Each structure stands twice: as structure tokens, then as C-alpha cells.
Amino acid sequence: MPSWPTLRLEAEVEVVLFSFPDRPVQDAVGIHREASERFAPAGSISSHTDGRREHFARWSEFHFPRGFDMNFFRPLSATVFALLLPYAASAADLKVTVTDGPTVPATLFVALFDSAEAFAADKPLVSQKVPMRDGTAQFAFAGLAAGRYVIKSFADENGNEKLDTNLVGLPTERYGYSNDAKGRMGPPSFDAAAVKVDADSTIAFRLH
């Protein structure tokens, strides 16, 4: 839990409170900052309840065992931070606009695939459904790892939550793929529809 919010604890039995600070990580990456606030006396955990300040525990009431070295956590914290940093740094948002949908209100069903194998097996990484108005829909996929992705979509005009087809299996509702990719007698290949995401990006494609 971050250090800045107030905290209220209730227990029916005796409990021991302690914390492992992330100060070593903050110092290592040069982001540590200090600011004084007069929320509560030093060494206490406080909470505001109906305008009253209540003090529940004092850190001084807990003592680590003799000989315990808090520096034990310094390399551990730095290691965890180093492992997580690449994921945070590579996360990107993909904003998408889909046009040429039906003129009547419809629901756009969207699926995102992160590999050719998942695309062939129709196993999306994530899926959404968003309203289409005046033939247009906008949505986003947040926090994507760097890579190549394919989006497939269709506009559900009659509310049955599936892509309707005729007797020979051809779609009778509008559908489309990222890159405006088209296939022959079937969906396009993953490579044809794939878009590269390595930073926040915006793409658009049409239904047909």
C-alpha cells in the first residue's frame, strides 16, 4: 500500500503491524522526494472518520528482532523493480477508429490477437463490444506489450451477437480487419492484418 493515503485498521484479535519500505528502490532510481504534512503525530497510523482523527497504532510498538538487517531488502527491492520496469516501459495504448458501419445503430464486436497461432485458432487476447453510431465506433486497447496485433470486427445489426452469413457462408453483416486487410474466400493472413505496436498508437480501418 502506498505511504500517502490514510489507513484504518480494525481487528478482533491482537495484531502486529510492520512495513517494508520501498525507499531503497526510490533512492536507486533517483525519484525519492520528501514533503512534510501534519496529518498525524510522528510514528502513528491515522484515519479520518466523521471529521475525527483516530490513532490506531504506533510504529514504535513494533521492534524487529535483534540483529535484523533491513538492508536485506535493498537488493530484493531493486531486483523486483528491475524486473517490472521493462513491462511498465513497454506498455502502450492502441486507439482504434472503425468506419463505414451501418447507418442504423449497431454493436461492434472486436477481438484482438497477438499471434498468428491465436488468430488461426480464434483465441483473442482480449475482446470488446462497443456501440456504433452513424457508422463509426472508437475504442482502445490499453497497456499492450510491444508486438504485432491483429484486430477483427463485425457490426451486429440485429442484436444476435454473431456475424450472420448466407447459405454459402458469406457474411451478410459488415465486418473488417486492421490494415483494411482482406482475404480470398476466408479471413486475411495474420501478417496482412498485423499492426506493429511499440508505443502509443492510433489506427483506423473500415468495414465492408
PDB file of C-alpha atoms in Angstrom:
ATOM      1  CA  MET A   1       0.000   0.000   0.000  1.00  0.00           C
ATOM      2  CA  PRO A   2       1.385   3.479  -0.822  1.00  0.00           C
ATOM      3  CA  SER A   3       2.510   5.616   2.085  1.00  0.00           C
ATOM      4  CA  TRP A   4       0.397   8.675   1.313  1.00  0.00           C
ATOM      5  CA  PRO A   5      -3.195   7.521   1.979  1.00  0.00           C
ATOM      6  CA  THR A   6      -4.562   7.346   5.495  1.00  0.00           C
ATOM      7  CA  LEU A   7      -5.262   3.889   6.836  1.00  0.00           C
ATOM      8  CA  ARG A   8      -7.787   2.494   9.275  1.00  0.00           C
ATOM      9  CA  LEU A   9      -7.425  -0.982  10.720  1.00  0.00           C
ATOM     10  CA  GLU A  10      -9.882  -2.948  12.819  1.00  0.00           C
ATOM     11  CA  ALA A  11      -9.193  -6.340  14.389  1.00  0.00           C
ATOM     12  CA  GLU A  12     -10.891  -8.632  16.868  1.00  0.00           C
ATOM     13  CA  VAL A  13      -7.615 -10.224  17.926  1.00  0.00           C
ATOM     14  CA  GLU A  14      -4.154  -8.887  18.685  1.00  0.00           C
ATOM     15  CA  VAL A  15      -2.221  -7.988  15.546  1.00  0.00           C
ATOM     16  CA  VAL A  16       1.304  -6.815  14.754  1.00  0.00           C
ATOM     17  CA  LEU A  17       1.883  -4.098  12.178  1.00  0.00           C
ATOM     18  CA  PHE A  18       5.076  -3.702  10.211  1.00  0.00           C
ATOM     19  CA  SER A  19       6.142  -2.468   6.794  1.00  0.00           C
ATOM     20  CA  PHE A  20       8.871  -2.952   4.210  1.00  0.00           C
ATOM     21  CA  PRO A  21       9.663   0.472   2.728  1.00  0.00           C
ATOM     22  CA  ASP A  22      10.438   0.983  -0.950  1.00  0.00           C
ATOM     23  CA  ARG A  23      12.916   3.757  -0.128  1.00  0.00           C
ATOM     24  CA  PRO A  24      15.890   1.693  -1.435  1.00  0.00           C
ATOM     25  CA  VAL A  25      14.240   1.459  -4.861  1.00  0.00           C
ATOM     26  CA  GLN A  26      13.356   5.149  -4.894  1.00  0.00           C
ATOM     27  CA  ASP A  27      16.924   6.066  -3.964  1.00  0.00           C
ATOM     28  CA  ALA A  28      18.342   3.727  -6.610  1.00  0.00           C
ATOM     29  CA  VAL A  29      16.393   5.342  -9.444  1.00  0.00           C
ATOM     30  CA  GLY A  30      16.605   8.883  -8.096  1.00  0.00           C
ATOM     31  CA  ILE A  31      12.872   9.501  -7.602  1.00  0.00           C
ATOM     32  CA  HIS A  32      12.687   9.842  -3.814  1.00  0.00           C
ATOM     33  CA  ARG A  33      11.051  13.067  -2.627  1.00  0.00           C
ATOM     34  CA  GLU A  34      10.044  14.209   0.838  1.00  0.00           C
ATOM     35  CA  ALA A  35       7.299  16.587   1.899  1.00  0.00           C
ATOM     36  CA  SER A  36       6.082  17.340   5.396  1.00  0.00           C
ATOM     37  CA  GLU A  37       2.395  17.011   6.221  1.00  0.00           C
ATOM     38  CA  ARG A  38       0.709  17.491   9.581  1.00  0.00           C
ATOM     39  CA  PHE A  39      -1.820  14.730   9.308  1.00  0.00           C
ATOM     40  CA  ALA A  40      -0.858  12.938  12.499  1.00  0.00           C
ATOM     41  CA  PRO A  41       1.853  12.774  15.146  1.00  0.00           C
ATOM     42  CA  ALA A  42       5.033  11.117  14.015  1.00  0.00           C
ATOM     43  CA  GLY A  43       5.045   7.351  14.224  1.00  0.00           C
ATOM     44  CA  SER A  44       1.306   6.834  14.014  1.00  0.00           C
ATOM     45  CA  ILE A  45      -1.232   5.498  11.548  1.00  0.00           C
ATOM     46  CA  SER A  46      -4.257   7.739  11.381  1.00  0.00           C
ATOM     47  CA  SER A  47      -7.659   7.841   9.778  1.00  0.00           C
ATOM     48  CA  HIS A  48     -10.367  10.466   9.372  1.00  0.00           C
ATOM     49  CA  THR A  49     -13.785   9.258  10.459  1.00  0.00           C
ATOM     50  CA  ASP A  50     -16.643  11.767  10.621  1.00  0.00           C
ATOM     51  CA  GLY A  51     -14.118  14.546  10.961  1.00  0.00           C
ATOM     52  CA  ARG A  52     -12.297  12.929  13.888  1.00  0.00           C
ATOM     53  CA  ARG A  53      -8.714  11.773  13.796  1.00  0.00           C
ATOM     54  CA  GLU A  54      -8.141   8.388  15.327  1.00  0.00           C
ATOM     55  CA  HIS A  55      -4.768   6.873  16.052  1.00  0.00           C
ATOM     56  CA  PHE A  56      -4.654   3.132  15.864  1.00  0.00           C
ATOM     57  CA  ALA A  57      -1.063   2.097  16.326  1.00  0.00           C
ATOM     58  CA  ARG A  58       2.442   3.423  16.704  1.00  0.00           C
ATOM     59  CA  TRP A  59       5.333   2.025  14.761  1.00  0.00           C
ATOM     60  CA  SER A  60       7.433   2.281  17.897  1.00  0.00           C
ATOM     61  CA  GLU A  61       5.353  -0.510  19.400  1.00  0.00           C
ATOM     62  CA  PHE A  62       6.911  -2.993  16.998  1.00  0.00           C
ATOM     63  CA  HIS A  63      10.587  -3.882  17.080  1.00  0.00           C
ATOM     64  CA  PHE A  64      12.372  -6.136  14.617  1.00  0.00           C
ATOM     65  CA  PRO A  65      14.325  -8.979  16.178  1.00  0.00           C
ATOM     66  CA  ARG A  66      17.796  -8.159  17.470  1.00  0.00           C
ATOM     67  CA  GLY A  67      20.326  -8.311  14.649  1.00  0.00           C
ATOM     68  CA  PHE A  68      17.700  -7.952  11.897  1.00  0.00           C
ATOM     69  CA  ASP A  69      19.216  -6.072   8.973  1.00  0.00           C
ATOM     70  CA  MET A  70      16.788  -4.003   6.881  1.00  0.00           C
ATOM     71  CA  ASN A  71      19.474  -3.809   4.189  1.00  0.00           C
ATOM     72  CA  PHE A  72      18.426  -7.374   3.364  1.00  0.00           C
ATOM     73  CA  PHE A  73      15.518  -5.880   1.423  1.00  0.00           C
ATOM     74  CA  ARG A  74      17.611  -3.366  -0.528  1.00  0.00           C
ATOM     75  CA  PRO A  75      18.827  -5.747  -3.271  1.00  0.00           C
ATOM     76  CA  LEU A  76      15.471  -7.554  -3.233  1.00  0.00           C
ATOM     77  CA  SER A  77      13.544  -4.324  -3.848  1.00  0.00           C
ATOM     78  CA  ALA A  78      15.945  -3.254  -6.568  1.00  0.00           C
ATOM     79  CA  THR A  79      15.630  -6.648  -8.259  1.00  0.00           C
ATOM     80  CA  VAL A  80      11.822  -6.566  -8.232  1.00  0.00           C
ATOM     81  CA  PHE A  81      11.856  -3.033  -9.609  1.00  0.00           C
ATOM     82  CA  ALA A  82      14.298  -4.022 -12.360  1.00  0.00           C
ATOM     83  CA  LEU A  83      12.109  -6.968 -13.353  1.00  0.00           C
ATOM     84  CA  LEU A  84       8.937  -4.890 -13.534  1.00  0.00           C
ATOM     85  CA  LEU A  85      10.396  -1.789 -15.168  1.00  0.00           C
ATOM     86  CA  PRO A  86      10.609  -3.235 -18.728  1.00  0.00           C
ATOM     87  CA  TYR A  87       6.930  -4.198 -18.614  1.00  0.00           C
ATOM     88  CA  ALA A  88       5.883  -0.735 -17.486  1.00  0.00           C
ATOM     89  CA  ALA A  89       8.135   0.930 -20.044  1.00  0.00           C
ATOM     90  CA  SER A  90       6.871  -1.192 -22.957  1.00  0.00           C
ATOM     91  CA  ALA A  91       3.146  -0.890 -22.193  1.00  0.00           C
ATOM     92  CA  ALA A  92       1.333   1.070 -24.900  1.00  0.00           C
ATOM     93  CA  ASP A  93      -2.229   2.088 -25.727  1.00  0.00           C
ATOM     94  CA  LEU A  94      -3.730   1.359 -29.127  1.00  0.00           C
ATOM     95  CA  LYS A  95      -6.587   3.683 -30.104  1.00  0.00           C
ATOM     96  CA  VAL A  96      -8.822   2.492 -32.912  1.00  0.00           C
ATOM     97  CA  THR A  97     -11.446   4.109 -35.120  1.00  0.00           C
ATOM     98  CA  VAL A  98     -13.709   1.915 -37.249  1.00  0.00           C
ATOM     99  CA  THR A  99     -15.810   3.494 -40.009  1.00  0.00           C
ATOM    100  CA  ASP A 100     -18.196   2.538 -42.805  1.00  0.00           C
ATOM    101  CA  GLY A 101     -20.521   0.697 -40.470  1.00  0.00           C
ATOM    102  CA  PRO A 102     -24.292   0.520 -40.887  1.00  0.00           C
ATOM    103  CA  THR A 103     -26.240   3.760 -40.748  1.00  0.00           C
ATOM    104  CA  VAL A 104     -28.612   2.285 -38.182  1.00  0.00           C
ATOM    105  CA  PRO A 105     -27.440   1.828 -34.564  1.00  0.00           C
ATOM    106  CA  ALA A 106     -25.407  -1.357 -34.147  1.00  0.00           C
ATOM    107  CA  THR A 107     -22.936  -3.009 -31.801  1.00  0.00           C
ATOM    108  CA  LEU A 108     -19.360  -3.503 -32.954  1.00  0.00           C
ATOM    109  CA  PHE A 109     -17.786  -6.741 -31.750  1.00  0.00           C
ATOM    110  CA  VAL A 110     -13.993  -6.520 -31.639  1.00  0.00           C
ATOM    111  CA  ALA A 111     -11.286  -9.128 -30.990  1.00  0.00           C
ATOM    112  CA  LEU A 112      -7.538  -8.518 -30.590  1.00  0.00           C
ATOM    113  CA  PHE A 113      -4.983 -11.237 -31.421  1.00  0.00           C
ATOM    114  CA  ASP A 114      -1.300 -11.175 -30.517  1.00  0.00           C
ATOM    115  CA  SER A 115      -0.003 -14.082 -32.618  1.00  0.00           C
ATOM    116  CA  ALA A 116      -0.677 -15.963 -35.837  1.00  0.00           C
ATOM    117  CA  GLU A 117      -1.443 -19.094 -33.823  1.00  0.00           C
ATOM    118  CA  ALA A 118      -4.057 -17.322 -31.698  1.00  0.00           C
ATOM    119  CA  PHE A 119      -5.564 -15.724 -34.814  1.00  0.00           C
ATOM    120  CA  ALA A 120      -5.865 -19.078 -36.603  1.00  0.00           C
ATOM    121  CA  ALA A 121      -7.413 -20.682 -33.506  1.00  0.00           C
ATOM    122  CA  ASP A 122      -9.755 -17.707 -32.961  1.00  0.00           C
ATOM    123  CA  LYS A 123      -8.451 -17.219 -29.418  1.00  0.00           C
ATOM    124  CA  PRO A 124      -8.282 -13.457 -28.848  1.00  0.00           C
ATOM    125  CA  LEU A 125      -6.078 -11.852 -26.261  1.00  0.00           C
ATOM    126  CA  VAL A 126      -8.963  -9.552 -25.394  1.00  0.00           C
ATOM    127  CA  SER A 127     -12.352  -8.681 -26.860  1.00  0.00           C
ATOM    128  CA  GLN A 128     -14.744  -5.778 -26.628  1.00  0.00           C
ATOM    129  CA  LYS A 129     -18.137  -4.678 -27.844  1.00  0.00           C
ATOM    130  CA  VAL A 130     -18.793  -1.001 -28.410  1.00  0.00           C
ATOM    131  CA  PRO A 131     -21.723   0.967 -29.831  1.00  0.00           C
ATOM    132  CA  MET A 132     -21.602   2.200 -33.426  1.00  0.00           C
ATOM    133  CA  ARG A 133     -23.271   5.494 -34.194  1.00  0.00           C
ATOM    134  CA  ASP A 134     -23.582   6.949 -37.655  1.00  0.00           C
ATOM    135  CA  GLY A 135     -21.435   4.088 -38.908  1.00  0.00           C
ATOM    136  CA  THR A 136     -18.467   4.884 -36.641  1.00  0.00           C
ATOM    137  CA  ALA A 137     -17.026   3.440 -33.440  1.00  0.00           C
ATOM    138  CA  GLN A 138     -13.988   4.354 -31.360  1.00  0.00           C
ATOM    139  CA  PHE A 139     -12.291   2.286 -28.685  1.00  0.00           C
ATOM    140  CA  ALA A 140      -8.872   1.486 -27.259  1.00  0.00           C
ATOM    141  CA  PHE A 141      -6.739  -1.388 -26.002  1.00  0.00           C
ATOM    142  CA  ALA A 142      -4.667  -0.216 -23.045  1.00  0.00           C
ATOM    143  CA  GLY A 143      -1.372  -1.487 -21.652  1.00  0.00           C
ATOM    144  CA  LEU A 144      -0.282  -3.638 -24.586  1.00  0.00           C
ATOM    145  CA  ALA A 145       3.192  -5.121 -24.647  1.00  0.00           C
ATOM    146  CA  ALA A 146       5.311  -4.292 -27.665  1.00  0.00           C
ATOM    147  CA  GLY A 147       4.471  -6.603 -30.547  1.00  0.00           C
ATOM    148  CA  ARG A 148       2.259  -7.186 -33.582  1.00  0.00           C
ATOM    149  CA  TYR A 149      -1.503  -7.357 -33.266  1.00  0.00           C
ATOM    150  CA  VAL A 150      -4.499  -8.083 -35.471  1.00  0.00           C
ATOM    151  CA  ILE A 151      -7.983  -6.705 -34.880  1.00  0.00           C
ATOM    152  CA  LYS A 152     -11.046  -8.305 -36.384  1.00  0.00           C
ATOM    153  CA  SER A 153     -14.528  -6.892 -36.003  1.00  0.00           C
ATOM    154  CA  PHE A 154     -18.099  -7.076 -37.198  1.00  0.00           C
ATOM    155  CA  ALA A 155     -21.177  -4.914 -36.776  1.00  0.00           C
ATOM    156  CA  ASP A 156     -24.078  -6.745 -35.156  1.00  0.00           C
ATOM    157  CA  GLU A 157     -27.128  -5.096 -36.664  1.00  0.00           C
ATOM    158  CA  ASN A 158     -29.868  -7.411 -35.382  1.00  0.00           C
ATOM    159  CA  GLY A 159     -28.652  -7.957 -31.812  1.00  0.00           C
ATOM    160  CA  ASN A 160     -27.993 -11.709 -32.025  1.00  0.00           C
ATOM    161  CA  GLU A 161     -24.304 -11.219 -31.074  1.00  0.00           C
ATOM    162  CA  LYS A 162     -22.910 -13.146 -34.027  1.00  0.00           C
ATOM    163  CA  LEU A 163     -21.809 -12.483 -37.592  1.00  0.00           C
ATOM    164  CA  ASP A 164     -24.687 -13.558 -39.813  1.00  0.00           C
ATOM    165  CA  THR A 165     -23.920 -15.424 -43.029  1.00  0.00           C
ATOM    166  CA  ASN A 166     -25.885 -16.606 -46.034  1.00  0.00           C
ATOM    167  CA  LEU A 167     -26.420 -20.182 -47.228  1.00  0.00           C
ATOM    168  CA  VAL A 168     -22.901 -20.448 -48.671  1.00  0.00           C
ATOM    169  CA  GLY A 169     -21.232 -18.978 -45.579  1.00  0.00           C
ATOM    170  CA  LEU A 170     -20.581 -15.457 -46.830  1.00  0.00           C
ATOM    171  CA  PRO A 171     -21.149 -12.672 -44.261  1.00  0.00           C
ATOM    172  CA  THR A 172     -24.343 -10.680 -44.587  1.00  0.00           C
ATOM    173  CA  GLU A 173     -23.285  -8.128 -41.947  1.00  0.00           C
ATOM    174  CA  ARG A 174     -20.415  -5.682 -42.211  1.00  0.00           C
ATOM    175  CA  TYR A 175     -17.016  -6.842 -40.968  1.00  0.00           C
ATOM    176  CA  GLY A 176     -13.394  -5.752 -41.213  1.00  0.00           C
ATOM    177  CA  TYR A 177      -9.791  -6.266 -40.155  1.00  0.00           C
ATOM    178  CA  SER A 178      -6.957  -3.992 -39.127  1.00  0.00           C
ATOM    179  CA  ASN A 179      -4.911  -2.629 -42.044  1.00  0.00           C
ATOM    180  CA  ASP A 180      -8.122  -2.953 -44.089  1.00  0.00           C
ATOM    181  CA  ALA A 181      -6.805  -6.422 -44.859  1.00  0.00           C
ATOM    182  CA  LYS A 182      -8.931  -8.738 -46.994  1.00  0.00           C
ATOM    183  CA  GLY A 183      -8.686 -12.446 -47.632  1.00  0.00           C
ATOM    184  CA  ARG A 184      -9.684 -14.668 -50.510  1.00  0.00           C
ATOM    185  CA  MET A 185     -12.548 -16.992 -49.637  1.00  0.00           C
ATOM    186  CA  GLY A 186     -11.746 -16.501 -45.960  1.00  0.00           C
ATOM    187  CA  PRO A 187     -10.020 -14.213 -43.476  1.00  0.00           C
ATOM    188  CA  PRO A 188      -6.745 -12.459 -44.341  1.00  0.00           C
ATOM    189  CA  SER A 189      -3.429 -13.765 -43.058  1.00  0.00           C
ATOM    190  CA  PHE A 190      -2.076 -12.571 -39.744  1.00  0.00           C
ATOM    191  CA  ASP A 191       0.825 -10.819 -41.498  1.00  0.00           C
ATOM    192  CA  ALA A 192      -1.519  -8.945 -43.826  1.00  0.00           C
ATOM    193  CA  ALA A 193      -3.649  -7.585 -40.997  1.00  0.00           C
ATOM    194  CA  ALA A 194      -0.968  -7.132 -38.320  1.00  0.00           C
ATOM    195  CA  VAL A 195      -0.124  -3.693 -36.934  1.00  0.00           C
ATOM    196  CA  LYS A 196       3.065  -3.025 -35.010  1.00  0.00           C
ATOM    197  CA  VAL A 197       2.683  -1.565 -31.532  1.00  0.00           C
ATOM    198  CA  ASP A 198       5.779  -0.326 -29.721  1.00  0.00           C
ATOM    199  CA  ALA A 199       4.390   2.996 -28.437  1.00  0.00           C
ATOM    200  CA  ASP A 200       1.017   4.659 -28.057  1.00  0.00           C
ATOM    201  CA  SER A 201      -0.603   4.421 -31.491  1.00  0.00           C
ATOM    202  CA  THR A 202      -3.756   5.348 -33.362  1.00  0.00           C
ATOM    203  CA  ILE A 203      -5.109   3.353 -36.289  1.00  0.00           C
ATOM    204  CA  ALA A 204      -8.280   3.280 -38.397  1.00  0.00           C
ATOM    205  CA  PHE A 205      -9.913   0.772 -40.706  1.00  0.00           C
ATOM    206  CA  ARG A 206     -13.219   0.286 -42.472  1.00  0.00           C
ATOM    207  CA  LEU A 207     -15.948  -2.298 -42.501  1.00  0.00           C
ATOM    208  CA  HIS A 208     -17.185  -3.788 -45.741  1.00  0.00           C
TER     209      HIS A 208
END
